[in-house]
């Protein structure tokens, strides 16, 4: 306080250069790099003797255990847009973890920090997508859970770095908001804890401004991807209640989080999921196999089923709510002029006339998505696969679509218009599996 | 039972050296023989109004120095000595101190205030002296029972010093409230005594940190702010200045609370800048600089992600004040003083205003450009040098902050003007022009700039202007060095074999050497800057100029050689020699590093190695007890370049290495030497073995010393790893000493740093050092002595688990921890299978690392996971 004209601390006028610290830093950098290289070298010598690791959590996503495979055998592997009424918006090709894109190599922690296009690209591949139920799986009662599916927009909800972001199926941000999820809002404790984050699979129900949690993939940075559904379900109920995430909304926490009641898939459970009281508008039932890991992309271990009682949208509707006279499907044009579903491999449902293709070769190229209606002659199905189809070309598909329809979707929608899989059929299958158990 | 010390204290201030020395000796003996009575006697002397002011003041100062010291370990010793004194004696001393506050002799009461604060600093955190605050407050009196102004002044001083010494959580909120009440009342306009008002204002400055709760309360905050603002209008200049100092402190401590007051604060500060005395005006400017600091920091905190519910407050005060603030700052720029550029540490209105303008530019970016450019254009060619200099300074100030899109066209237009302005008749203008050129090169030249200001066409003109400018007076020449530094840096990091600067390298090196050789090069730091710029020029040079750098080597060696023959008669001579050797060793180090990285020149370095080593050893030997940090860095670079060949120098060099390791007072020297040990380990490999007993002994001693700067500890641990990796199984004999130290340090680092960023950072460094030690030791033992580590395995795994769970771990620690996990499995194999089977957290951690962008981390994590799964599944 004595020298009253002294330069305040930290202020510099026409700063001079100073190189000494730079020299020290460079020397230190060289030394620590030298140390790291030497150790890295020592370790790499060893790693030559060891096969490359295959124990990453994420690499297991695509794999289904033998047991599960056996049970799923009568269900065609297929891809589908998830929930019927979103069909025009969200149907897109979904790749597993091992896509060609660079983004796929990014880990969950890093991904929670991605922004913009990169984030959208990454997130749209992070959903587990149920097949449509065209056949009742065996052991429903023993191996499956069932829940009423709230109508709304499917979202991944990620809480990290003091904020919560929900993203739609196409990867775009729906909301960005503070929540009571761990690290979901800026609080004194959470600010620096960058690897504390959560990822939830939710359906956003707009009328109630509520996120209904249907699955949980990460909790406080702890990965649940390779835990079975039974465990994830236990974790959802216990962790969320413990931490008060489900509490009422407030000025700062504007969106409600709620849990959807989940039932063991016995008669009573299925009945409850089907028409029991729920606080939201129902859009079908979602079946989940208790042994299933959270797999990225289409899986037969999660199944979607609807009928007119459980859903307003049980048959595809257009944007204004009308059911088109003919079933519409979107297929991909192949090199040889055939058109196929998006499944791997694609199921061919017809081919375009060669002269038509020649005449329009400027506009029509392989890989393009084309819209068809299914005509009066319908589909003929053999071993659960359509072999011929009476399809009629309508024009190019909406350019926002990322991929063609899947077989299970085509079949379910076809069945919905002709001989739907009814509530009573499923109930009967459950009863039958009860009998099996008794024997 | 106190002794009479008056005469000794007076003698200790005698002009007669012999008398003074005897008195000092007496005091020292007294202190050593009977410390309690010594303190009591001093306290009585200080309290006694019959005694002369001189002896009382010195008594107080000695008392103060017996309670506190700068050095942290000495400070702790003194505090312990006080704590262990008899309670009755301490009460007597404290009573005498409190009594002294009412003394009419200012020297006595003022000194007593300082001593009380030192005692408080020791006792209050221990919950002792509970009635201190109460008895101080009772000195302030009431409207009914007024106390003498002198007592109130001394008491307020004491309160201020106490607040300065202790941390806020030591006082209870009601104590804080009553202190603030007393202080703010003392500042109020109703207080008629200016000395009291001043003491109160200065006390508030120290008490502001304690007022967190009071600033949260709108009514109390309004009241405090009103009183401070009123004090800025006091007729007493000292009070005005102290009040502005409070505002500066408030601007950073309570930035988030300022919104309602900003209008008034602008009025008050701008009036002070324009009309008040310089000391006051400087503080008023500092207020705005400090707001800039807050807002720059807030923006850095957010990056691009500013949103409404962000935690760190950012109110864009500067952006709002901009239209009025910028003209105010521009006005100050023409208040220069003659010769201000030659004076080191000078500070005046134009400097403070210009500095603030630069901060404002960094805060608001593009918005400042249209507000400043008309001023620049209007004044840059005026006849009065003050306007030309001010305009140039304004232009230079806004070069950091605004976008390249905004700046590039402006600088393209102004650049030739600036080059010409280096011919201005006025030295100030040239100084500022040279500085502006440096800023242009720093911010608008380099690989990231799309439209470079410097190009093939004007480079020769630029070099020409710089070569003229560097011959100017030292302060201008020094700024030109800065310009060359950044001109060279703009070409750094190219992998091309040639650089646009290559044709000029020789000339630039010549002019820098010539500047360093100037008679007047010790003024304005010119010599040092010339050599430091030379370093950057060498670093940024490309392969095609390697022969030029090779030629520089003998020139530098020759200069270094001649420093050995410099006459050293005084400490000033010694310092000069030292500084020059530092600069030259710095250049040497950079040359060695540069040339040994290239195959074509590495041979040249190896050829000169003997000569360089001999010279460096002579540099070491011309000092007595200490070794030269820069020479040590050069040795490290040389050892790295020569590899195992360095062994032949070890015998002679070893004693200096040991000296460096012993030098924990100059901790940078110690740290640098520890780093060089690492270089030696990697170069010599097991040839370092004969020296390891000595080195390890020194390192262990360093670690045990309470005087060692903590920043040296992490590199020492890393160095354990380097040594272990070099000597392998021979590390066994050190294991019993090294491991307990590593374990203790691991426990310390696991405590976590809480909110303290510096401590978090330190713990990260510490963990990194410990992990590198474990890696080195395990890799060293792997093939022959692995079983030695079995007993430590569970500790190491626990340590890593604690790291996995810590949200504060940094990338370096993550990397090292992954390595150690793999090393643990790799070295100990089936011995640790059970540990890994029972551990839960490492898997998630490694998987997280496998998904990293960092290739090396990814590979190491793959490796670690593979090795661990192999042993776990066996």
JSON list of N, CA, C and O in Angstrom, two decimals, chain A residues 4 7-8 11 13-17 19-20 22-24 26 30-31 35 40 43 46-47 57 107 186, chain B residues 241 245 286 293 393 431-432 438 485 525 532 535-536 539 629-630 679 722 772 775 823 847 851 863:
[
{"chain": "A", "resi": 4, "resn": "UNK", "atom": "N", "xyz": [2.26, 4.25, -4.11]},
{"chain": "A", "resi": 4, "resn": "UNK", "atom": "CA", "xyz": [0.92, 4.44, -4.64]},
{"chain": "A", "resi": 4, "resn": "UNK", "atom": "C", "xyz": [0.90, 4.65, -6.15]},
{"chain": "A", "resi": 4, "resn": "UNK", "atom": "O", "xyz": [-0.15, 4.75, -6.75]},
{"chain": "A", "resi": 7, "resn": "UNK", "atom": "N", "xyz": [2.90, -0.06, -10.47]},
{"chain": "A", "resi": 7, "resn": "UNK", "atom": "CA", "xyz": [2.15, -0.79, -11.49]},
{"chain": "A", "resi": 7, "resn": "UNK", "atom": "C", "xyz": [1.32, -1.88, -10.80]},
{"chain": "A", "resi": 7, "resn": "UNK", "atom": "O", "xyz": [1.86, -2.64, -10.00]},
{"chain": "A", "resi": 8, "resn": "UNK", "atom": "N", "xyz": [0.03, -1.96, -11.06]},
{"chain": "A", "resi": 8, "resn": "UNK", "atom": "CA", "xyz": [-0.74, -3.04, -10.45]},
{"chain": "A", "resi": 8, "resn": "UNK", "atom": "C", "xyz": [-0.20, -4.40, -10.91]},
{"chain": "A", "resi": 8, "resn": "UNK", "atom": "O", "xyz": [0.30, -4.51, -12.03]},
{"chain": "A", "resi": 11, "resn": "UNK", "atom": "N", "xyz": [-0.11, -6.19, -14.69]},
{"chain": "A", "resi": 11, "resn": "UNK", "atom": "CA", "xyz": [-0.25, -5.29, -15.83]},
{"chain": "A", "resi": 11, "resn": "UNK", "atom": "C", "xyz": [1.10, -5.10, -16.52]},
{"chain": "A", "resi": 11, "resn": "UNK", "atom": "O", "xyz": [2.10, -4.89, -15.86]},
{"chain": "A", "resi": 13, "resn": "UNK", "atom": "N", "xyz": [3.11, -3.06, -19.79]},
{"chain": "A", "resi": 13, "resn": "UNK", "atom": "CA", "xyz": [3.04, -2.09, -20.86]},
{"chain": "A", "resi": 13, "resn": "UNK", "atom": "C", "xyz": [4.09, -2.47, -21.87]},
{"chain": "A", "resi": 13, "resn": "UNK", "atom": "O", "xyz": [5.25, -2.61, -21.54]},
{"chain": "A", "resi": 14, "resn": "UNK", "atom": "N", "xyz": [3.72, -2.64, -23.10]},
{"chain": "A", "resi": 14, "resn": "UNK", "atom": "CA", "xyz": [4.65, -3.05, -24.16]},
{"chain": "A", "resi": 14, "resn": "UNK", "atom": "C", "xyz": [5.54, -4.19, -23.69]},
{"chain": "A", "resi": 14, "resn": "UNK", "atom": "O", "xyz": [6.75, -4.07, -23.57]},
{"chain": "A", "resi": 15, "resn": "UNK", "atom": "N", "xyz": [4.91, -5.27, -23.39]},
{"chain": "A", "resi": 15, "resn": "UNK", "atom": "CA", "xyz": [5.59, -6.45, -22.87]},
{"chain": "A", "resi": 15, "resn": "UNK", "atom": "C", "xyz": [6.85, -6.80, -23.65]},
{"chain": "A", "resi": 15, "resn": "UNK", "atom": "O", "xyz": [6.87, -6.75, -24.87]},
{"chain": "A", "resi": 16, "resn": "UNK", "atom": "N", "xyz": [7.90, -7.16, -22.95]},
{"chain": "A", "resi": 16, "resn": "UNK", "atom": "CA", "xyz": [9.12, -7.60, -23.62]},
{"chain": "A", "resi": 16, "resn": "UNK", "atom": "C", "xyz": [9.06, -9.12, -23.77]},
{"chain": "A", "resi": 16, "resn": "UNK", "atom": "O", "xyz": [8.28, -9.79, -23.11]},
{"chain": "A", "resi": 17, "resn": "UNK", "atom": "N", "xyz": [9.91, -9.63, -24.66]},
{"chain": "A", "resi": 17, "resn": "UNK", "atom": "CA", "xyz": [9.87, -11.07, -24.85]},
{"chain": "A", "resi": 17, "resn": "UNK", "atom": "C", "xyz": [10.64, -11.77, -23.74]},
{"chain": "A", "resi": 17, "resn": "UNK", "atom": "O", "xyz": [11.56, -11.22, -23.15]},
{"chain": "A", "resi": 19, "resn": "UNK", "atom": "N", "xyz": [12.21, -15.72, -23.07]},
{"chain": "A", "resi": 19, "resn": "UNK", "atom": "CA", "xyz": [12.41, -17.01, -23.73]},
{"chain": "A", "resi": 19, "resn": "UNK", "atom": "C", "xyz": [12.80, -18.10, -22.76]},
{"chain": "A", "resi": 19, "resn": "UNK", "atom": "O", "xyz": [12.75, -19.27, -23.09]},
{"chain": "A", "resi": 20, "resn": "UNK", "atom": "N", "xyz": [13.16, -17.73, -21.54]},
{"chain": "A", "resi": 20, "resn": "UNK", "atom": "CA", "xyz": [13.75, -18.73, -20.64]},
{"chain": "A", "resi": 20, "resn": "UNK", "atom": "C", "xyz": [12.77, -19.85, -20.33]},
{"chain": "A", "resi": 20, "resn": "UNK", "atom": "O", "xyz": [13.10, -21.02, -20.39]},
{"chain": "A", "resi": 22, "resn": "UNK", "atom": "N", "xyz": [10.35, -20.79, -22.03]},
{"chain": "A", "resi": 22, "resn": "UNK", "atom": "CA", "xyz": [10.14, -21.61, -23.23]},
{"chain": "A", "resi": 22, "resn": "UNK", "atom": "C", "xyz": [11.24, -22.67, -23.34]},
{"chain": "A", "resi": 22, "resn": "UNK", "atom": "O", "xyz": [10.98, -23.82, -23.66]},
{"chain": "A", "resi": 23, "resn": "UNK", "atom": "N", "xyz": [12.49, -22.24, -23.05]},
{"chain": "A", "resi": 23, "resn": "UNK", "atom": "CA", "xyz": [13.59, -23.21, -23.12]},
{"chain": "A", "resi": 23, "resn": "UNK", "atom": "C", "xyz": [13.39, -24.34, -22.12]},
{"chain": "A", "resi": 23, "resn": "UNK", "atom": "O", "xyz": [13.56, -25.51, -22.42]},
{"chain": "A", "resi": 24, "resn": "UNK", "atom": "N", "xyz": [12.99, -23.96, -20.89]},
{"chain": "A", "resi": 24, "resn": "UNK", "atom": "CA", "xyz": [12.72, -24.98, -19.87]},
{"chain": "A", "resi": 24, "resn": "UNK", "atom": "C", "xyz": [11.62, -25.92, -20.33]},
{"chain": "A", "resi": 24, "resn": "UNK", "atom": "O", "xyz": [11.74, -27.14, -20.23]},
{"chain": "A", "resi": 26, "resn": "UNK", "atom": "N", "xyz": [10.58, -26.62, -23.30]},
{"chain": "A", "resi": 26, "resn": "UNK", "atom": "CA", "xyz": [10.97, -27.48, -24.41]},
{"chain": "A", "resi": 26, "resn": "UNK", "atom": "C", "xyz": [11.82, -28.64, -23.89]},
{"chain": "A", "resi": 26, "resn": "UNK", "atom": "O", "xyz": [11.63, -29.80, -24.28]},
{"chain": "A", "resi": 30, "resn": "UNK", "atom": "N", "xyz": [10.85, -32.56, -24.13]},
{"chain": "A", "resi": 30, "resn": "UNK", "atom": "CA", "xyz": [11.72, -33.56, -24.73]},
{"chain": "A", "resi": 30, "resn": "UNK", "atom": "C", "xyz": [11.93, -34.71, -23.76]},
{"chain": "A", "resi": 30, "resn": "UNK", "atom": "O", "xyz": [11.86, -35.89, -24.13]},
{"chain": "A", "resi": 31, "resn": "UNK", "atom": "N", "xyz": [12.17, -34.35, -22.46]},
{"chain": "A", "resi": 31, "resn": "UNK", "atom": "CA", "xyz": [12.44, -35.40, -21.48]},
{"chain": "A", "resi": 31, "resn": "UNK", "atom": "C", "xyz": [11.23, -36.30, -21.28]},
{"chain": "A", "resi": 31, "resn": "UNK", "atom": "O", "xyz": [11.34, -37.52, -21.25]},
{"chain": "A", "resi": 35, "resn": "UNK", "atom": "N", "xyz": [10.85, -40.24, -22.19]},
{"chain": "A", "resi": 35, "resn": "UNK", "atom": "CA", "xyz": [10.44, -41.25, -21.21]},
{"chain": "A", "resi": 35, "resn": "UNK", "atom": "C", "xyz": [9.26, -42.06, -21.73]},
{"chain": "A", "resi": 35, "resn": "UNK", "atom": "O", "xyz": [9.24, -43.28, -21.71]},
{"chain": "A", "resi": 40, "resn": "UNK", "atom": "N", "xyz": [6.71, -46.76, -23.95]},
{"chain": "A", "resi": 40, "resn": "UNK", "atom": "CA", "xyz": [5.77, -47.22, -24.96]},
{"chain": "A", "resi": 40, "resn": "UNK", "atom": "C", "xyz": [6.43, -48.32, -25.79]},
{"chain": "A", "resi": 40, "resn": "UNK", "atom": "O", "xyz": [5.83, -49.35, -26.07]},
{"chain": "A", "resi": 43, "resn": "UNK", "atom": "N", "xyz": [6.56, -51.52, -24.01]},
{"chain": "A", "resi": 43, "resn": "UNK", "atom": "CA", "xyz": [5.26, -52.20, -23.95]},
{"chain": "A", "resi": 43, "resn": "UNK", "atom": "C", "xyz": [4.88, -52.78, -25.30]},
{"chain": "A", "resi": 43, "resn": "UNK", "atom": "O", "xyz": [4.30, -53.86, -25.38]},
{"chain": "A", "resi": 46, "resn": "UNK", "atom": "N", "xyz": [6.06, -56.16, -26.07]},
{"chain": "A", "resi": 46, "resn": "UNK", "atom": "CA", "xyz": [5.25, -57.20, -25.47]},
{"chain": "A", "resi": 46, "resn": "UNK", "atom": "C", "xyz": [3.98, -57.43, -26.27]},
{"chain": "A", "resi": 46, "resn": "UNK", "atom": "O", "xyz": [3.58, -58.55, -26.53]},
{"chain": "A", "resi": 47, "resn": "UNK", "atom": "N", "xyz": [3.37, -56.33, -26.70]},
{"chain": "A", "resi": 47, "resn": "UNK", "atom": "CA", "xyz": [2.05, -56.47, -27.30]},
{"chain": "A", "resi": 47, "resn": "UNK", "atom": "C", "xyz": [2.11, -57.23, -28.61]},
{"chain": "A", "resi": 47, "resn": "UNK", "atom": "O", "xyz": [1.12, -57.75, -29.07]},
{"chain": "A", "resi": 57, "resn": "UNK", "atom": "N", "xyz": [-16.13, -52.89, -24.71]},
{"chain": "A", "resi": 57, "resn": "UNK", "atom": "CA", "xyz": [-17.57, -52.98, -24.47]},
{"chain": "A", "resi": 57, "resn": "UNK", "atom": "C", "xyz": [-18.31, -52.88, -25.77]},
{"chain": "A", "resi": 57, "resn": "UNK", "atom": "O", "xyz": [-19.27, -53.57, -26.02]},
{"chain": "A", "resi": 107, "resn": "UNK", "atom": "N", "xyz": [-15.66, -42.85, -28.70]},
{"chain": "A", "resi": 107, "resn": "UNK", "atom": "CA", "xyz": [-16.24, -43.45, -27.51]},
{"chain": "A", "resi": 107, "resn": "UNK", "atom": "C", "xyz": [-17.36, -42.60, -26.97]},
{"chain": "A", "resi": 107, "resn": "UNK", "atom": "O", "xyz": [-17.55, -41.45, -27.38]},
{"chain": "A", "resi": 186, "resn": "UNK", "atom": "N", "xyz": [-25.70, -27.19, -13.97]},
{"chain": "A", "resi": 186, "resn": "UNK", "atom": "CA", "xyz": [-24.49, -26.64, -13.37]},
{"chain": "A", "resi": 186, "resn": "UNK", "atom": "C", "xyz": [-24.69, -26.47, -11.88]},
{"chain": "A", "resi": 186, "resn": "UNK", "atom": "O", "xyz": [-25.48, -25.67, -11.45]},
{"chain": "B", "resi": 241, "resn": "UNK", "atom": "N", "xyz": [-8.17, 7.76, -3.18]},
{"chain": "B", "resi": 241, "resn": "UNK", "atom": "CA", "xyz": [-7.42, 6.67, -3.80]},
{"chain": "B", "resi": 241, "resn": "UNK", "atom": "C", "xyz": [-7.73, 5.33, -3.14]},
{"chain": "B", "resi": 241, "resn": "UNK", "atom": "O", "xyz": [-7.94, 4.33, -3.81]},
{"chain": "B", "resi": 245, "resn": "UNK", "atom": "N", "xyz": [-9.29, 1.93, -4.71]},
{"chain": "B", "resi": 245, "resn": "UNK", "atom": "CA", "xyz": [-8.69, 0.60, -4.56]},
{"chain": "B", "resi": 245, "resn": "UNK", "atom": "C", "xyz": [-9.74, -0.42, -4.10]},
{"chain": "B", "resi": 245, "resn": "UNK", "atom": "O", "xyz": [-9.74, -1.57, -4.55]},
{"chain": "B", "resi": 286, "resn": "UNK", "atom": "N", "xyz": [-7.71, 1.26, -13.41]},
{"chain": "B", "resi": 286, "resn": "UNK", "atom": "CA", "xyz": [-7.51, -0.14, -13.04]},
{"chain": "B", "resi": 286, "resn": "UNK", "atom": "C", "xyz": [-8.86, -0.84, -12.80]},
{"chain": "B", "resi": 286, "resn": "UNK", "atom": "O", "xyz": [-8.99, -2.04, -13.04]},
{"chain": "B", "resi": 293, "resn": "UNK", "atom": "N", "xyz": [-10.52, -8.11, -17.15]},
{"chain": "B", "resi": 293, "resn": "UNK", "atom": "CA", "xyz": [-9.96, -9.41, -16.73]},
{"chain": "B", "resi": 293, "resn": "UNK", "atom": "C", "xyz": [-11.08, -10.40, -16.44]},
{"chain": "B", "resi": 293, "resn": "UNK", "atom": "O", "xyz": [-11.04, -11.55, -16.87]},
{"chain": "B", "resi": 393, "resn": "UNK", "atom": "N", "xyz": [0.01, 3.77, -30.67]},
{"chain": "B", "resi": 393, "resn": "UNK", "atom": "CA", "xyz": [-0.24, 2.89, -29.53]},
{"chain": "B", "resi": 393, "resn": "UNK", "atom": "C", "xyz": [-1.66, 2.33, -29.56]},
{"chain": "B", "resi": 393, "resn": "UNK", "atom": "O", "xyz": [-1.89, 1.13, -29.32]},
{"chain": "B", "resi": 431, "resn": "UNK", "atom": "N", "xyz": [9.71, 3.75, -30.81]},
{"chain": "B", "resi": 431, "resn": "UNK", "atom": "CA", "xyz": [9.56, 2.68, -29.82]},
{"chain": "B", "resi": 431, "resn": "UNK", "atom": "C", "xyz": [8.20, 1.99, -29.99]},
{"chain": "B", "resi": 431, "resn": "UNK", "atom": "O", "xyz": [8.09, 0.77, -30.10]},
{"chain": "B", "resi": 432, "resn": "UNK", "atom": "N", "xyz": [7.15, 2.83, -30.02]},
{"chain": "B", "resi": 432, "resn": "UNK", "atom": "CA", "xyz": [5.80, 2.28, -30.12]},
{"chain": "B", "resi": 432, "resn": "UNK", "atom": "C", "xyz": [5.55, 1.65, -31.49]},
{"chain": "B", "resi": 432, "resn": "UNK", "atom": "O", "xyz": [4.86, 0.63, -31.60]},
{"chain": "B", "resi": 438, "resn": "UNK", "atom": "N", "xyz": [5.91, -5.64, -33.92]},
{"chain": "B", "resi": 438, "resn": "UNK", "atom": "CA", "xyz": [5.99, -6.92, -33.23]},
{"chain": "B", "resi": 438, "resn": "UNK", "atom": "C", "xyz": [4.59, -7.53, -33.05]},
{"chain": "B", "resi": 438, "resn": "UNK", "atom": "O", "xyz": [4.39, -8.72, -33.25]},
{"chain": "B", "resi": 485, "resn": "UNK", "atom": "N", "xyz": [11.64, -11.68, -33.30]},
{"chain": "B", "resi": 485, "resn": "UNK", "atom": "CA", "xyz": [11.24, -12.91, -32.62]},
{"chain": "B", "resi": 485, "resn": "UNK", "atom": "C", "xyz": [9.95, -13.46, -33.24]},
{"chain": "B", "resi": 485, "resn": "UNK", "atom": "O", "xyz": [9.86, -14.63, -33.60]},
{"chain": "B", "resi": 525, "resn": "UNK", "atom": "N", "xyz": [17.39, -4.09, -21.23]},
{"chain": "B", "resi": 525, "resn": "UNK", "atom": "CA", "xyz": [17.40, -5.54, -21.42]},
{"chain": "B", "resi": 525, "resn": "UNK", "atom": "C", "xyz": [17.74, -5.95, -22.85]},
{"chain": "B", "resi": 525, "resn": "UNK", "atom": "O", "xyz": [17.39, -7.03, -23.32]},
{"chain": "B", "resi": 532, "resn": "UNK", "atom": "N", "xyz": [17.80, -13.96, -26.82]},
{"chain": "B", "resi": 532, "resn": "UNK", "atom": "CA", "xyz": [16.56, -14.75, -26.81]},
{"chain": "B", "resi": 532, "resn": "UNK", "atom": "C", "xyz": [15.92, -14.79, -28.18]},
{"chain": "B", "resi": 532, "resn": "UNK", "atom": "O", "xyz": [15.35, -15.81, -28.59]},
{"chain": "B", "resi": 535, "resn": "UNK", "atom": "N", "xyz": [17.64, -17.28, -30.25]},
{"chain": "B", "resi": 535, "resn": "UNK", "atom": "CA", "xyz": [17.13, -18.63, -29.99]},
{"chain": "B", "resi": 535, "resn": "UNK", "atom": "C", "xyz": [15.96, -18.97, -30.90]},
{"chain": "B", "resi": 535, "resn": "UNK", "atom": "O", "xyz": [15.89, -20.05, -31.47]},
{"chain": "B", "resi": 536, "resn": "UNK", "atom": "N", "xyz": [15.01, -18.03, -30.98]},
{"chain": "B", "resi": 536, "resn": "UNK", "atom": "CA", "xyz": [13.82, -18.30, -31.78]},
{"chain": "B", "resi": 536, "resn": "UNK", "atom": "C", "xyz": [14.17, -18.41, -33.27]},
{"chain": "B", "resi": 536, "resn": "UNK", "atom": "O", "xyz": [13.63, -19.25, -33.98]},
{"chain": "B", "resi": 539, "resn": "UNK", "atom": "N", "xyz": [15.61, -21.83, -33.71]},
{"chain": "B", "resi": 539, "resn": "UNK", "atom": "CA", "xyz": [14.56, -22.85, -33.63]},
{"chain": "B", "resi": 539, "resn": "UNK", "atom": "C", "xyz": [13.74, -22.92, -34.90]},
{"chain": "B", "resi": 539, "resn": "UNK", "atom": "O", "xyz": [13.32, -23.98, -35.32]},
{"chain": "B", "resi": 629, "resn": "UNK", "atom": "N", "xyz": [21.84, -22.98, -14.03]},
{"chain": "B", "resi": 629, "resn": "UNK", "atom": "CA", "xyz": [20.67, -23.66, -14.58]},
{"chain": "B", "resi": 629, "resn": "UNK", "atom": "C", "xyz": [20.76, -23.82, -16.10]},
{"chain": "B", "resi": 629, "resn": "UNK", "atom": "O", "xyz": [20.50, -24.89, -16.64]},
{"chain": "B", "resi": 630, "resn": "UNK", "atom": "N", "xyz": [21.15, -22.72, -16.77]},
{"chain": "B", "resi": 630, "resn": "UNK", "atom": "CA", "xyz": [21.19, -22.77, -18.23]},
{"chain": "B", "resi": 630, "resn": "UNK", "atom": "C", "xyz": [22.27, -23.73, -18.72]},
{"chain": "B", "resi": 630, "resn": "UNK", "atom": "O", "xyz": [22.07, -24.44, -19.70]},
{"chain": "B", "resi": 679, "resn": "UNK", "atom": "N", "xyz": [17.72, -37.50, -18.66]},
{"chain": "B", "resi": 679, "resn": "UNK", "atom": "CA", "xyz": [18.42, -37.53, -19.95]},
{"chain": "B", "resi": 679, "resn": "UNK", "atom": "C", "xyz": [19.59, -38.50, -19.91]},
{"chain": "B", "resi": 679, "resn": "UNK", "atom": "O", "xyz": [19.81, -39.28, -20.83]},
{"chain": "B", "resi": 722, "resn": "UNK", "atom": "N", "xyz": [13.09, -43.40, -14.32]},
{"chain": "B", "resi": 722, "resn": "UNK", "atom": "CA", "xyz": [14.16, -43.36, -15.33]},
{"chain": "B", "resi": 722, "resn": "UNK", "atom": "C", "xyz": [15.34, -44.20, -14.89]},
{"chain": "B", "resi": 722, "resn": "UNK", "atom": "O", "xyz": [15.91, -44.96, -15.68]},
{"chain": "B", "resi": 772, "resn": "UNK", "atom": "N", "xyz": [4.92, -42.81, -13.17]},
{"chain": "B", "resi": 772, "resn": "UNK", "atom": "CA", "xyz": [6.09, -43.04, -14.02]},
{"chain": "B", "resi": 772, "resn": "UNK", "atom": "C", "xyz": [7.16, -43.82, -13.26]},
{"chain": "B", "resi": 772, "resn": "UNK", "atom": "O", "xyz": [7.87, -44.64, -13.83]},
{"chain": "B", "resi": 775, "resn": "UNK", "atom": "N", "xyz": [6.02, -47.47, -13.25]},
{"chain": "B", "resi": 775, "resn": "UNK", "atom": "CA", "xyz": [6.24, -48.07, -14.57]},
{"chain": "B", "resi": 775, "resn": "UNK", "atom": "C", "xyz": [7.70, -48.43, -14.76]},
{"chain": "B", "resi": 775, "resn": "UNK", "atom": "O", "xyz": [8.03, -49.55, -15.17]},
{"chain": "B", "resi": 823, "resn": "UNK", "atom": "N", "xyz": [1.58, -52.61, -17.04]},
{"chain": "B", "resi": 823, "resn": "UNK", "atom": "CA", "xyz": [2.86, -53.04, -16.49]},
{"chain": "B", "resi": 823, "resn": "UNK", "atom": "C", "xyz": [2.66, -54.01, -15.32]},
{"chain": "B", "resi": 823, "resn": "UNK", "atom": "O", "xyz": [3.41, -54.97, -15.15]},
{"chain": "B", "resi": 847, "resn": "UNK", "atom": "N", "xyz": [-11.68, -49.12, -20.96]},
{"chain": "B", "resi": 847, "resn": "UNK", "atom": "CA", "xyz": [-12.56, -49.06, -22.13]},
{"chain": "B", "resi": 847, "resn": "UNK", "atom": "C", "xyz": [-12.76, -47.61, -22.57]},
{"chain": "B", "resi": 847, "resn": "UNK", "atom": "O", "xyz": [-12.79, -47.31, -23.76]},
{"chain": "B", "resi": 851, "resn": "UNK", "atom": "N", "xyz": [-11.45, -45.76, -26.32]},
{"chain": "B", "resi": 851, "resn": "UNK", "atom": "CA", "xyz": [-12.27, -44.97, -27.23]},
{"chain": "B", "resi": 851, "resn": "UNK", "atom": "C", "xyz": [-11.69, -43.57, -27.43]},
{"chain": "B", "resi": 851, "resn": "UNK", "atom": "O", "xyz": [-12.33, -42.71, -28.01]},
{"chain": "B", "resi": 863, "resn": "UNK", "atom": "N", "xyz": [-3.38, -52.63, -25.32]},
{"chain": "B", "resi": 863, "resn": "UNK", "atom": "CA", "xyz": [-2.33, -53.51, -24.81]},
{"chain": "B", "resi": 863, "resn": "UNK", "atom": "C", "xyz": [-2.61, -53.93, -23.37]},
{"chain": "B", "resi": 863, "resn": "UNK", "atom": "O", "xyz": [-2.57, -55.11, -23.02]}
]
